[in-house]
Short mmCIF file of C-alpha atoms and ligand atoms in Angstrom, two decimals:
data_model
loop_
_atom_site.label_atom_id
_atom_site.label_comp_id
_atom_site.label_asym_id
_atom_site.label_seq_id
_atom_site.Cartn_x
_atom_site.Cartn_y
_atom_site.Cartn_z
CA MET E 1 36.48 10.78 5.49
CA ILE E 2 36.52 7.81 8.42
CA TRP E 3 33.60 9.22 10.32
CA ASN E 4 35.07 7.23 13.48
CA GLU E 5 38.55 6.75 12.68
CA LYS E 6 39.21 5.24 16.45
CA MET E 7 35.94 2.54 16.13
CA GLU E 8 36.63 1.62 12.27
CA THR E 9 40.64 1.09 11.86
CA MET E 10 41.17 -0.96 14.70
CA ALA E 11 43.77 -3.66 15.04
CA ALA E 12 41.33 -6.48 14.35
CA GLN E 13 42.57 -7.69 18.82
CA ASP E 14 41.07 -4.55 19.62
CA LEU E 15 38.03 -4.49 18.25
CA LYS E 16 37.53 -8.36 19.64
CA ASN E 17 38.33 -6.43 23.21
CA ILE E 18 35.47 -4.19 23.04
CA GLN E 19 33.28 -7.38 21.37
CA SER E 20 34.12 -9.49 24.44
CA ASP E 21 32.82 -6.59 26.95
CA ARG E 22 29.78 -4.80 25.22
CA LEU E 23 29.20 -8.67 24.54
CA LYS E 24 29.35 -10.29 28.19
CA SER E 25 27.84 -6.98 28.76
CA ILE E 26 24.88 -7.13 27.13
CA VAL E 27 24.56 -10.54 27.49
CA LYS E 28 23.54 -9.82 31.36
CA TYR E 29 21.22 -7.00 29.96
CA VAL E 30 19.27 -9.08 28.31
CA TYR E 31 18.54 -11.15 31.13
CA ASP E 32 17.93 -8.73 33.95
CA ASN E 33 16.05 -6.63 31.96
CA CYS E 34 13.52 -8.57 29.02
CA PRO E 35 11.95 -11.82 30.82
CA ALA E 36 11.28 -13.51 27.56
CA TYR E 37 14.82 -13.17 27.30
CA THR E 38 15.29 -14.82 30.91
CA LYS E 39 13.31 -17.51 29.38
CA LYS E 40 14.77 -18.27 26.35
CA ILE E 41 18.28 -18.11 27.48
CA ASP E 42 17.86 -20.31 30.86
CA ASN E 43 15.69 -23.02 28.02
CA HIS E 44 18.85 -23.10 26.40
CA GLY E 45 20.92 -23.71 29.40
CA ILE E 46 22.94 -21.59 30.22
CA LYS E 47 23.74 -18.48 32.15
CA PRO E 48 25.31 -14.76 31.52
CA ALA E 49 28.74 -15.69 33.92
CA ASP E 50 29.01 -18.71 31.03
CA ILE E 51 29.87 -15.61 28.17
CA ASN E 52 32.98 -13.89 28.58
CA THR E 53 34.38 -13.78 25.36
CA ILE E 54 33.02 -13.52 21.46
CA ASP E 55 34.14 -16.94 20.49
CA ASP E 56 31.24 -16.99 23.72
CA ILE E 57 28.86 -15.88 21.59
CA LYS E 58 27.64 -19.55 19.71
CA LYS E 59 26.40 -20.24 22.97
CA LEU E 60 23.73 -18.55 22.40
CA PRO E 61 20.25 -19.65 21.06
CA PHE E 62 19.22 -17.54 18.05
CA THR E 63 16.17 -15.21 17.91
CA ILE E 64 14.22 -15.29 15.12
CA LYS E 65 11.23 -12.80 13.25
CA GLU E 66 8.80 -14.87 15.02
CA ASP E 67 10.43 -14.23 18.40
CA LEU E 68 9.44 -10.83 17.56
CA ARG E 69 5.87 -11.23 16.48
CA ASP E 70 4.89 -14.04 19.25
CA SER E 71 5.79 -11.02 21.37
CA TYR E 72 3.92 -8.09 20.20
CA PRO E 73 3.79 -5.68 20.26
CA PHE E 74 6.41 -4.46 23.69
CA GLY E 75 7.48 -8.19 24.84
CA LEU E 76 10.23 -8.14 23.64
CA PHE E 77 11.54 -4.90 24.41
CA SER E 78 14.66 -4.96 28.08
CA GLN E 79 13.65 -0.59 28.68
CA PRO E 80 10.57 0.38 29.51
CA ILE E 81 7.71 1.96 26.84
CA LYS E 82 8.29 5.44 28.76
CA GLN E 83 12.34 4.75 27.69
CA LEU E 84 11.50 5.12 24.17
CA LYS E 85 11.53 7.77 22.28
CA GLU E 86 10.41 6.64 19.16
CA ILE E 87 8.86 4.08 17.97
CA HIS E 88 8.63 2.06 14.10
CA VAL E 89 6.52 -0.90 13.25
CA SER E 90 6.95 -3.08 10.26
CA SER E 91 3.46 -3.37 7.55
CA GLY E 92 3.04 -7.07 8.51
CA THR E 93 2.03 -8.40 5.89
CA THR E 94 2.01 -12.09 6.76
CA GLY E 95 1.24 -11.78 9.98
CA ASN E 96 1.72 -10.04 13.05
CA PRO E 97 3.27 -6.42 12.06
CA THR E 98 6.93 -5.70 14.21
CA VAL E 99 7.08 -2.91 16.44
CA VAL E 100 11.53 -1.63 17.62
CA GLY E 101 12.02 1.16 19.47
CA TYR E 102 14.91 3.46 20.09
CA THR E 103 15.71 5.00 23.62
CA LYS E 104 17.75 8.05 23.10
CA ASP E 105 21.08 6.69 24.04
CA ASP E 106 19.57 4.19 20.55
CA LEU E 107 19.53 6.95 18.59
CA LYS E 108 22.01 8.20 19.46
CA LEU E 109 24.06 5.10 18.23
CA TRP E 110 21.59 5.36 14.99
CA SER E 111 22.80 8.81 14.26
CA GLU E 112 26.48 8.35 15.39
CA VAL E 113 26.74 4.60 12.48
CA MET E 114 24.30 6.08 9.78
CA ALA E 115 26.72 9.24 10.39
CA ARG E 116 29.82 6.65 9.29
CA ALA E 117 27.63 5.67 6.17
CA ILE E 118 27.34 8.37 4.76
CA ALA E 119 31.18 9.40 5.08
CA CYS E 120 31.74 5.83 4.11
CA ALA E 121 30.30 7.00 0.81
CA GLY E 122 31.78 9.35 -0.07
CA GLY E 123 30.30 12.14 2.02
CA VAL E 124 31.99 15.28 3.52
CA PRO E 125 30.75 17.96 5.84
CA GLY E 126 28.89 20.81 4.06
CA ASP E 127 27.29 18.55 1.35
CA MET E 128 23.64 18.59 0.64
CA ILE E 129 21.92 15.54 0.60
CA GLN E 130 17.86 14.79 -0.49
CA ILE E 131 16.82 11.93 1.24
CA ALA E 132 14.08 9.97 -1.45
CA TYR E 133 13.67 7.59 1.01
CA GLY E 134 9.84 7.20 2.84
CA TYR E 135 10.45 9.49 5.99
CA GLY E 136 6.91 7.27 8.24
CA LEU E 137 7.04 3.53 9.64
CA PHE E 138 9.35 2.70 7.10
CA THR E 139 12.92 3.52 9.02
CA GLY E 140 14.39 4.59 5.54
CA GLY E 141 13.66 8.57 5.82
CA LEU E 142 14.37 9.36 9.11
CA GLY E 143 17.62 6.13 9.51
CA PHE E 144 19.60 9.15 7.37
CA HIS E 145 18.30 12.43 8.30
CA TYR E 146 19.51 11.77 11.56
CA GLY E 147 22.77 10.64 10.14
CA ALA E 148 22.93 13.28 8.13
CA LEU E 149 22.85 16.38 11.10
CA GLU E 150 24.90 14.01 13.24
CA MET E 151 27.10 14.69 10.06
CA GLY E 152 26.45 18.30 8.89
CA LEU E 153 24.48 17.69 6.12
CA THR E 154 22.04 19.56 4.14
CA ILE E 155 19.46 17.54 3.88
CA ILE E 156 16.32 17.56 2.11
CA PRO E 157 13.70 16.02 2.81
CA CYS E 158 11.76 14.60 -0.05
CA SER E 159 11.31 11.81 1.09
CA SER E 160 10.20 9.14 -1.64
CA GLY E 161 7.08 10.02 -4.49
CA GLN E 162 6.50 13.61 -6.17
CA THR E 163 8.98 12.60 -8.63
CA LYS E 164 8.73 15.40 -11.05
CA ARG E 165 9.68 17.31 -7.90
CA GLN E 166 11.84 15.89 -6.79
CA LEU E 167 13.51 15.98 -10.18
CA LYS E 168 13.20 20.14 -9.80
CA ILE E 169 14.23 20.10 -6.62
CA MET E 170 17.16 18.39 -8.04
CA THR E 171 17.88 21.05 -10.93
CA ASP E 172 17.39 24.01 -8.77
CA LEU E 173 19.13 23.16 -5.53
CA LYS E 174 22.29 20.85 -6.78
CA PRO E 175 22.37 18.24 -4.18
CA ARG E 176 25.22 16.43 -4.17
CA ILE E 177 24.51 13.01 -2.38
CA LEU E 178 20.85 10.73 -3.60
CA ALA E 179 20.29 8.63 -1.07
CA CYS E 180 16.44 6.01 -1.81
CA THR E 181 16.03 2.49 -2.94
CA PRO E 182 18.08 1.43 -6.12
CA SER E 183 14.46 1.33 -8.29
CA TYR E 184 13.52 4.10 -7.14
CA SER E 185 16.48 6.09 -8.79
CA LEU E 186 15.77 4.96 -12.05
CA TYR E 187 12.68 5.49 -11.80
CA MET E 188 13.68 8.25 -11.36
CA ALA E 189 15.48 8.58 -14.34
CA GLU E 190 12.86 7.50 -17.17
CA GLU E 191 10.94 11.10 -14.82
CA ALA E 192 13.77 12.51 -16.17
CA ARG E 193 13.08 12.03 -19.85
CA GLU E 194 10.28 12.93 -20.13
CA MET E 195 10.80 16.41 -18.59
CA GLY E 196 13.63 16.40 -20.59
CA LEU E 197 16.49 16.64 -18.56
CA ASN E 198 19.13 14.42 -19.51
CA PRO E 199 20.01 12.57 -16.33
CA ARG E 200 23.69 12.75 -16.86
CA ALA E 201 23.42 16.34 -16.13
CA SER E 202 22.87 16.38 -12.98
CA SER E 203 24.28 17.72 -9.67
CA TRP E 204 24.79 14.21 -7.71
CA GLU E 205 27.73 12.59 -7.83
CA ILE E 206 26.80 9.93 -5.12
CA GLY E 207 24.21 7.01 -4.42
CA ILE E 208 23.18 6.01 -1.55
CA PHE E 209 20.82 2.52 -2.52
CA GLY E 210 19.04 0.06 -0.25
CA ALA E 211 16.79 -1.39 1.37
CA GLU E 212 16.04 -3.82 -1.70
CA PRO E 213 17.99 -5.84 -3.63
CA TRP E 214 20.84 -5.15 -6.40
CA SER E 215 23.15 -6.74 -8.66
CA GLU E 216 25.91 -4.96 -9.95
CA ALA E 217 25.35 -5.83 -13.17
CA MET E 218 21.98 -2.84 -11.82
CA ARG E 219 24.83 -0.39 -10.21
CA LYS E 220 26.65 -0.48 -13.80
CA GLU E 221 23.01 0.43 -15.09
CA ILE E 222 22.91 3.30 -12.63
CA GLU E 223 25.70 5.07 -12.76
CA ALA E 224 25.46 5.39 -16.21
CA THR E 225 22.49 7.12 -15.89
CA TRP E 226 23.19 9.31 -13.79
CA ASP E 227 27.04 10.19 -13.87
CA MET E 228 27.58 9.02 -10.27
CA GLU E 229 29.07 6.51 -8.20
CA ALA E 230 26.32 4.58 -6.18
CA THR E 231 26.59 3.11 -3.32
CA ASP E 232 24.94 -0.43 -1.61
CA VAL E 233 23.43 0.64 2.39
CA PHE E 234 22.41 -2.54 4.10
CA GLY E 235 19.90 -2.52 7.58
CA MET E 236 16.60 -3.86 9.03
CA SER E 237 14.83 -2.30 11.31
CA GLU E 238 15.38 -4.91 13.35
CA ILE E 239 18.40 -3.94 13.55
CA ILE E 240 18.78 -0.76 13.71
CA GLY E 241 17.07 -0.03 10.44
CA PRO E 242 19.89 1.66 7.34
CA GLY E 243 22.75 1.97 8.59
CA VAL E 244 24.34 -2.19 9.43
CA ALA E 245 26.76 -1.74 7.07
CA GLN E 246 27.88 0.28 4.29
CA GLU E 247 29.99 -0.40 0.76
CA CYS E 248 32.93 2.52 0.79
CA LEU E 249 33.88 3.43 -2.85
CA GLN E 250 36.31 0.34 -3.37
CA LYS E 251 32.61 -0.84 -3.82
CA ASN E 252 33.56 -4.28 -2.81
CA GLY E 253 32.17 -5.45 -0.04
CA MET E 254 29.42 -3.05 2.94
CA HIS E 255 31.83 -2.70 5.79
CA ILE E 256 29.64 -3.93 8.82
CA PHE E 257 30.32 -1.79 11.85
CA SER E 258 31.30 -4.42 14.06
CA ASP E 259 32.34 -2.99 16.85
CA VAL E 260 28.23 -2.17 18.09
CA PHE E 261 26.19 -4.95 15.38
CA TYR E 262 28.04 -7.93 15.93
CA PRO E 263 27.31 -10.09 12.41
CA GLU E 264 28.05 -14.02 12.32
CA VAL E 265 27.74 -16.00 8.40
CA ILE E 266 25.35 -19.31 8.99
CA ASP E 267 25.50 -22.73 6.68
CA LEU E 268 22.01 -22.90 5.80
CA GLN E 269 22.69 -26.44 5.40
CA THR E 270 25.06 -27.73 8.09
CA GLY E 271 24.51 -24.62 10.78
CA LYS E 272 27.26 -23.95 11.91
CA GLU E 273 29.76 -20.79 11.53
CA ALA E 274 30.93 -20.78 7.09
CA ARG E 275 33.72 -19.96 6.35
CA PRO E 276 35.13 -16.58 4.75
CA GLY E 277 33.72 -16.04 1.22
CA GLU E 278 31.05 -18.43 2.26
CA SER E 279 27.72 -17.64 1.80
CA GLY E 280 25.71 -18.27 4.76
CA GLU E 281 22.33 -16.48 6.63
CA LEU E 282 23.73 -13.48 8.50
CA VAL E 283 22.33 -13.11 11.76
CA ILE E 284 23.71 -10.23 13.93
CA THR E 285 24.12 -9.52 17.87
CA THR E 286 23.54 -5.29 19.10
CA LEU E 287 26.27 -5.55 20.83
CA THR E 288 24.82 -1.88 22.02
CA LYS E 289 21.21 -1.02 21.71
CA GLN E 290 19.19 -0.84 24.93
CA GLY E 291 15.31 -0.56 23.48
CA ILE E 292 14.74 -4.13 22.29
CA PRO E 293 19.10 -5.45 22.13
CA LEU E 294 19.02 -8.87 20.05
CA LEU E 295 21.35 -11.49 20.04
CA ARG E 296 21.90 -13.49 17.65
CA TYR E 297 18.76 -12.04 15.19
CA LYS E 298 19.10 -14.70 12.70
CA THR E 299 18.47 -11.86 9.19
CA ARG E 300 17.35 -14.54 5.77
CA ASP E 301 19.19 -12.63 4.44
CA ILE E 302 22.11 -14.40 2.45
CA VAL E 303 24.99 -12.54 2.37
CA SER E 304 29.50 -14.34 2.83
CA ILE E 305 31.99 -12.06 5.12
CA THR E 306 35.52 -11.60 4.39
CA TYR E 307 37.87 -10.09 6.94
CA GLU E 308 40.82 -9.35 5.29
CA LYS E 309 41.65 -5.18 5.20
CA CYS E 310 40.34 -2.95 3.14
CA ALA E 311 42.07 -0.04 0.98
CA CYS E 312 40.31 2.36 2.29
CA GLY E 313 42.38 1.95 6.02
CA ARG E 314 38.83 0.50 7.35
CA THR E 315 39.32 -2.51 9.59
CA SER E 316 35.59 -4.07 9.61
CA PRO E 317 34.60 -7.01 8.07
CA ARG E 318 32.54 -6.26 4.89
CA ILE E 319 29.84 -8.55 3.79
CA SER E 320 29.09 -9.88 0.15
CA LYS E 321 25.28 -7.52 -1.42
CA ILE E 322 23.28 -9.14 -0.20
CA LYS E 323 22.60 -12.59 -2.48
CA GLY E 324 18.74 -13.09 -1.49
CA ARG E 325 17.21 -14.07 1.63
CA THR E 326 15.97 -17.50 2.95
CA ASP E 327 12.96 -16.44 2.15
CA ASP E 328 12.44 -14.47 -0.63
CA MET E 329 14.72 -17.64 -2.07
CA ILE E 330 11.90 -19.23 -5.07
CA ILE E 331 12.00 -23.07 -5.38
CA VAL E 332 11.09 -24.05 -8.31
CA ARG E 333 10.36 -27.98 -9.57
CA GLY E 334 13.00 -28.31 -6.31
CA ILE E 335 15.09 -25.41 -7.80
CA ASN E 336 16.51 -22.43 -5.45
CA VAL E 337 15.74 -19.66 -7.24
CA PHE E 338 16.90 -16.21 -6.12
CA PRO E 339 15.37 -13.41 -8.52
CA SER E 340 19.39 -11.54 -7.75
CA GLN E 341 21.52 -14.32 -10.61
CA ILE E 342 17.66 -14.12 -12.71
CA GLU E 343 18.49 -10.15 -12.68
CA HIS E 344 22.07 -9.85 -13.40
CA VAL E 345 21.87 -12.24 -16.31
CA LEU E 346 18.44 -9.58 -17.73
CA LEU E 347 21.61 -6.95 -17.66
CA SER E 348 23.82 -8.96 -19.12
CA ILE E 349 21.93 -9.28 -22.09
CA GLU E 350 22.24 -6.26 -24.21
CA GLY E 351 18.14 -4.34 -25.41
CA THR E 352 16.39 -5.18 -22.07
CA GLN E 353 15.34 -2.99 -19.16
CA PRO E 354 16.67 -3.22 -16.01
CA HIS E 355 12.23 -3.14 -15.11
CA TYR E 356 11.66 -7.22 -14.00
CA GLN E 357 8.96 -9.53 -12.62
CA LEU E 358 9.14 -12.96 -12.01
CA VAL E 359 6.07 -14.57 -12.32
CA VAL E 360 5.58 -18.40 -10.67
CA ASP E 361 2.27 -20.72 -11.05
CA ARG E 362 1.61 -24.56 -10.64
CA LYS E 363 -1.67 -25.00 -12.89
CA THR E 364 -3.40 -28.27 -11.01
CA GLY E 365 -1.88 -31.38 -11.89
CA GLU E 366 1.45 -29.17 -13.86
CA LEU E 367 4.77 -28.80 -12.87
CA ASP E 368 5.70 -25.20 -11.80
CA GLU E 369 6.33 -22.78 -13.94
CA LEU E 370 8.73 -19.56 -13.37
CA GLU E 371 7.88 -16.90 -16.55
CA VAL E 372 10.65 -14.01 -16.06
CA MET E 373 9.03 -10.32 -18.05
CA VAL E 374 11.25 -8.09 -19.17
CA GLU E 375 10.95 -4.94 -20.45
CA VAL E 376 12.73 -4.57 -23.58
CA ASP E 377 13.97 -0.59 -25.72
CA GLU E 378 10.90 0.18 -27.31
CA LYS E 379 13.44 -0.12 -30.65
CA ILE E 380 13.57 -3.85 -30.10
CA PHE E 381 9.68 -4.03 -29.13
CA SER E 382 8.97 -2.46 -33.00
CA ASP E 383 11.08 -4.11 -34.45
CA GLU E 384 10.13 -7.65 -36.45
CA VAL E 385 8.71 -10.68 -34.68
CA LYS E 386 11.53 -12.62 -35.35
CA LYS E 387 14.29 -10.72 -34.47
CA LEU E 388 11.38 -10.96 -30.96
CA ARG E 389 11.45 -14.00 -31.32
CA ALA E 390 15.53 -15.42 -30.88
CA LEU E 391 15.97 -11.72 -28.01
CA GLU E 392 13.62 -14.90 -26.17
CA GLU E 393 15.18 -17.52 -26.79
CA LYS E 394 18.38 -16.42 -25.79
CA ILE E 395 17.15 -14.63 -23.08
CA ARG E 396 15.62 -18.19 -21.85
CA ASP E 397 18.90 -19.79 -22.81
CA GLU E 398 20.99 -17.77 -20.72
CA ILE E 399 19.58 -18.44 -17.75
CA GLU E 400 18.14 -22.03 -18.00
CA SER E 401 22.18 -22.46 -17.98
CA VAL E 402 23.01 -20.73 -14.89
CA LEU E 403 20.22 -21.94 -12.75
CA GLY E 404 19.16 -24.74 -14.23
CA VAL E 405 15.35 -24.34 -14.15
CA MET E 406 13.15 -24.44 -17.64
CA VAL E 407 12.24 -20.42 -17.78
CA LYS E 408 9.41 -18.67 -20.37
CA VAL E 409 10.18 -15.44 -21.35
CA ARG E 410 7.78 -12.92 -22.08
CA LEU E 411 9.06 -9.02 -23.21
CA VAL E 412 7.02 -6.87 -22.57
CA GLU E 413 7.15 -3.13 -23.73
CA PRO E 414 8.80 -0.97 -21.27
CA LYS E 415 6.73 1.22 -18.28
CA THR E 416 4.62 -2.20 -18.38
CA ILE E 417 6.14 -3.48 -15.04
CA PRO E 418 4.85 -0.98 -12.01
CA ARG E 419 6.97 0.99 -11.06
CA SER E 420 8.43 1.35 -6.93
CA GLU E 421 9.02 4.52 -5.20
CA GLY E 422 10.28 2.44 -2.43
CA LYS E 423 10.68 -1.56 -2.15
CA ALA E 424 10.43 -2.98 -6.13
CA LYS E 425 8.30 -5.92 -6.49
CA ARG E 426 9.91 -8.75 -8.26
CA VAL E 427 8.70 -11.78 -7.35
CA VAL E 428 4.97 -12.39 -7.92
CA ASP E 429 3.90 -16.41 -6.91
CA LYS E 430 0.49 -17.50 -7.76
CA ARG E 431 0.74 -20.77 -6.81
CA THR E 432 -1.80 -21.62 -3.88
CA LEU E 433 -0.01 -24.99 -2.04
P1 ADP T 527 13.77 -1.17 6.17
O1 ADP T 527 13.77 -0.10 6.63
O2 ADP T 527 15.74 -0.93 6.85
O3 ADP T 527 14.97 -1.14 4.97
P2 ADP T 527 12.91 -3.58 7.11
O4 ADP T 527 12.40 -4.35 7.62
O5 ADP T 527 11.82 -2.73 5.86
O6 ADP T 527 14.31 -2.59 6.69
O7 ADP T 527 13.26 -3.96 5.56
C1 ADP T 527 14.58 -4.60 5.85
C2 ADP T 527 15.28 -6.32 5.06
O8 ADP T 527 15.32 -5.36 3.11
C3 ADP T 527 16.35 -6.05 4.59
O9 ADP T 527 16.78 -7.97 6.12
C4 ADP T 527 17.41 -6.88 3.14
O10 ADP T 527 16.62 -8.20 3.33
C5 ADP T 527 16.26 -6.46 2.44
N1 ADP T 527 17.61 -4.77 2.28
C6 ADP T 527 17.41 -3.76 3.00
N2 ADP T 527 19.11 -2.79 2.27
C7 ADP T 527 19.13 -3.76 1.56
C8 ADP T 527 19.80 -4.86 0.48
N3 ADP T 527 21.10 -2.62 0.50
N4 ADP T 527 20.19 -5.28 0.12
C9 ADP T 527 20.03 -6.11 -0.10
N5 ADP T 527 18.76 -5.77 0.62
C10 ADP T 527 18.33 -5.38 1.65
ZN1 ZN T 528 36.36 0.37 2.38
#
């Protein structure tokens, strides 16, 4: 079903008109209500009156993560703190954490887009959903919770962790929908087998997986493991949390809810708009958010976009799976490497497991070294050394031919690489540069 027929199937010109009206209002709104934005817009040499149609968006300055950090905690808010009903705070591993907040209307908006997302993945009112994203300051758990409430689903608010208990709950209560990170769904499968359960016999028919990058190959793996439809959900706390974009069952790009989150894709080299189908950084303007609206926020996520109509009937543009991050990208001997490219190669080779980690190091006076650590099937691991070496070589050749960078491959036993109940850690950078 389509949750909001009107907004999700609107003709292109009508959508453009709504986006234009909303852009005009939001620019005026932040200019009048947020001193940091007043200054930013003034410094850029424009006035809110210069913004009349959605195409004028290009006249606006970008907002970057540092703007949020520099104005920590509340400097980019457009509403008094009293108006905020909920606040989320990022972990801030690389500096000041970022703080985001929701007014009552923002919480309504969040519920609405998450209901659209769950419906887009194939959920219908009356379904039971197991939410295994973390609840708390991380926006995953509560975002799904609000959307499921809005839709009229039956919610099991498991949060992440306590995996054996999750699996017992699934077996006994038989929810139809699972929501968690893709890596956690595979970790759950390992535990299920250990408990003597057959994952393919599970009650889950639909998975809504996001919060971290995952490849097409990983989708196939998850679908085969659990015998379910695995769909991709995208979001980030700065924009709203989960619910920015969601794949429909065509699994051919994520519908971005562009009547409220206006997307642009910017070419990394030229800084100009990338053509449809070409990769660039996703930039989003929140068109209706009240608490902390952001203009042209540079997400650091790399995608391509298409405006072609989708077979599901939705007319919103679709973004590709996230191809990498401008900051997750590792530069090894000058070559840009995205973990997703390596994941793709690894999963296409027989005998490997979808558990891997990339370790980059540079010994004094030497060149960068990229080591790809990947788990292999138990059976292969107990095979003769010769076979292991052959597999190592195959993986190495494949990666080197795809990426054009030399790598070291280390095959490890099943369960060597740390598992995660939330976002998996794919890159360990030991270089001190
Ligand atoms: P959230 O709490 O919604 O996960 P965070 O702010 O913690 O938001 O993280 C947002 C980042 O997580 C995104 O910018 C993106 O890099 C990553 N992310 C979220 N969803 C996906 C997805 N479906 N595929 C790839 N990366 C994703
Ligand atoms: Zn679709």
